[in-house]
GROMACS .gro file of C-alpha atoms in nm:
model
  125
    1UNK     CA    1  -2.228  -0.665   1.428
    2UNK     CA    2  -2.472  -0.761   1.176
    3UNK     CA    3  -2.361  -1.124   0.988
    4UNK     CA    4  -2.513  -1.286   0.743
    5UNK     CA    5  -2.547  -1.668   0.757
    6UNK     CA    6  -2.457  -1.717   0.413
    7UNK     CA    7  -2.150  -1.552   0.375
    8UNK     CA    8  -1.804  -1.640   0.437
    9UNK     CA    9  -1.543  -1.422   0.644
   10UNK     CA   10  -1.195  -1.368   0.646
   11UNK     CA   11  -0.983  -1.287   0.983
   12UNK     CA   12  -0.935  -0.949   0.795
   13UNK     CA   13  -1.241  -0.832   0.817
   14UNK     CA   14  -1.362  -0.927   0.415
   15UNK     CA   15  -1.713  -1.101   0.353
   16UNK     CA   16  -1.724  -1.349   0.021
   17UNK     CA   17  -2.056  -1.447  -0.111
   18UNK     CA   18  -1.980  -1.699  -0.338
   19UNK     CA   19  -2.217  -1.812  -0.645
   20UNK     CA   20  -2.084  -2.064  -0.879
   21UNK     CA   21  -1.691  -2.032  -0.889
   22UNK     CA   22  -1.725  -1.602  -0.852
   23UNK     CA   23  -1.669  -1.413  -0.564
   24UNK     CA   24  -1.842  -1.077  -0.431
   25UNK     CA   25  -1.595  -0.920  -0.149
   26UNK     CA   26  -1.664  -0.638   0.092
   27UNK     CA   27  -1.533  -0.543   0.462
   28UNK     CA   28  -1.749  -0.624   0.695
   29UNK     CA   29  -2.008  -0.427   0.927
   30UNK     CA   30  -1.760  -0.424   1.187
   31UNK     CA   31  -1.407  -0.317   1.001
   32UNK     CA   32  -1.627  -0.039   0.875
   33UNK     CA   33  -1.722   0.053   1.201
   34UNK     CA   34  -1.428   0.048   1.342
   35UNK     CA   35  -1.267   0.294   1.091
   36UNK     CA   36  -1.542   0.512   1.093
   37UNK     CA   37  -1.691   0.704   0.767
   38UNK     CA   38  -1.500   0.587   0.445
   39UNK     CA   39  -1.378   0.868   0.225
   40UNK     CA   40  -1.183   0.671  -0.033
   41UNK     CA   41  -1.168   0.324  -0.172
   42UNK     CA   42  -0.865   0.194  -0.377
   43UNK     CA   43  -1.008  -0.016  -0.631
   44UNK     CA   44  -0.746  -0.275  -0.811
   45UNK     CA   45  -0.702  -0.315  -1.205
   46UNK     CA   46  -0.972  -0.580  -1.362
   47UNK     CA   47  -0.806  -0.897  -1.487
   48UNK     CA   48  -0.509  -0.861  -1.236
   49UNK     CA   49  -0.460  -1.197  -1.013
   50UNK     CA   50  -0.414  -1.219  -0.629
   51UNK     CA   51  -0.307  -1.477  -0.397
   52UNK     CA   52  -0.494  -1.573  -0.108
   53UNK     CA   53  -0.438  -1.311   0.192
   54UNK     CA   54  -0.228  -1.097  -0.065
   55UNK     CA   55  -0.345  -0.693  -0.023
   56UNK     CA   56  -0.547  -0.598  -0.309
   57UNK     CA   57  -0.620  -0.241  -0.209
   58UNK     CA   58  -0.737  -0.050   0.054
   59UNK     CA   59  -0.999   0.165   0.237
   60UNK     CA   60  -0.930   0.542   0.338
   61UNK     CA   61  -1.153   0.635   0.664
   62UNK     CA   62  -1.145   1.050   0.769
   63UNK     CA   63  -0.872   0.939   1.018
   64UNK     CA   64  -0.657   0.593   0.926
   65UNK     CA   65  -0.593   0.410   0.548
   66UNK     CA   66  -0.637   0.059   0.585
   67UNK     CA   67  -0.506  -0.239   0.377
   68UNK     CA   68  -0.752  -0.492   0.197
   69UNK     CA   69  -0.697  -0.843   0.229
   70UNK     CA   70  -0.792  -1.054  -0.102
   71UNK     CA   71  -0.981  -1.320   0.097
   72UNK     CA   72  -0.939  -1.622  -0.180
   73UNK     CA   73  -0.697  -1.674  -0.476
   74UNK     CA   74  -0.863  -1.549  -0.831
   75UNK     CA   75  -0.898  -1.279  -1.118
   76UNK     CA   76  -1.037  -0.952  -1.059
   77UNK     CA   77  -1.351  -0.919  -1.307
   78UNK     CA   78  -1.521  -0.614  -1.180
   79UNK     CA   79  -1.513  -0.352  -0.938
   80UNK     CA   80  -1.792  -0.149  -0.751
   81UNK     CA   81  -1.705   0.158  -0.981
   82UNK     CA   82  -1.978   0.342  -0.796
   83UNK     CA   83  -1.776   0.347  -0.504
   84UNK     CA   84  -1.554   0.580  -0.643
   85UNK     CA   85  -1.848   0.837  -0.644
   86UNK     CA   86  -1.982   0.726  -0.314
   87UNK     CA   87  -1.730   0.525  -0.072
   88UNK     CA   88  -1.941   0.574   0.217
   89UNK     CA   89  -2.176   0.302   0.014
   90UNK     CA   90  -1.915   0.077   0.240
   91UNK     CA   91  -2.048   0.266   0.558
   92UNK     CA   92  -2.423   0.228   0.471
   93UNK     CA   93  -2.521  -0.055   0.314
   94UNK     CA   94  -2.195  -0.315   0.311
   95UNK     CA   95  -2.329  -0.642   0.184
   96UNK     CA   96  -2.543  -0.495  -0.075
   97UNK     CA   97  -2.428  -0.172  -0.253
   98UNK     CA   98  -2.127  -0.138  -0.062
   99UNK     CA   99  -1.930  -0.455  -0.224
  100UNK     CA  100  -1.553  -0.368  -0.331
  101UNK     CA  101  -1.441  -0.637  -0.597
  102UNK     CA  102  -1.600  -0.979  -0.775
  103UNK     CA  103  -1.321  -1.226  -0.867
  104UNK     CA  104  -1.355  -1.557  -1.053
  105UNK     CA  105  -1.225  -1.819  -0.767
  106UNK     CA  106  -0.906  -2.024  -0.855
  107UNK     CA  107  -0.951  -2.237  -0.618
  108UNK     CA  108  -1.265  -2.299  -0.392
  109UNK     CA  109  -1.061  -2.560  -0.115
  110UNK     CA  110  -0.973  -2.228  -0.023
  111UNK     CA  111  -1.297  -2.138   0.142
  112UNK     CA  112  -1.121  -2.399   0.443
  113UNK     CA  113  -0.948  -2.115   0.512
  114UNK     CA  114  -1.236  -1.904   0.580
  115UNK     CA  115  -1.455  -1.852   0.905
  116UNK     CA  116  -1.858  -1.892   0.919
  117UNK     CA  117  -2.067  -1.598   1.052
  118UNK     CA  118  -2.061  -1.782   1.403
  119UNK     CA  119  -1.679  -1.812   1.400
  120UNK     CA  120  -1.636  -1.440   1.282
  121UNK     CA  121  -1.839  -1.327   1.530
  122UNK     CA  122  -1.629  -1.502   1.820
  123UNK     CA  123  -1.329  -1.373   1.723
  124UNK     CA  124  -1.476  -1.030   1.776
  125UNK     CA  125  -1.650  -1.015   2.026
   0.00000   0.00000   0.00000
């Protein structure tokens, strides 16, 4: 399972890359492997606010649909529109071109509720 050490992870299988007060969010390699090939990503509206652990969208695989849970409270400032045409980027490139949303973080202290790469790996072994 590919994990990047500079990211935060949630128990709900999202990863978070934080730069200043902006977080890029995607789903982990573990989650996309469990789901299989992603065929559709339901993206939220820009400027919509979400609280930590709130459902912000979903991913649809060939045999199942899975909700996406917001790892940190914040406002959607960008969605990855490329996923509307190429949802399989979530599978092929989950940490780069397969990101889902970017948010303006409301409270950086919420990162205390997230996991390190090592903690996430232990949770999913």
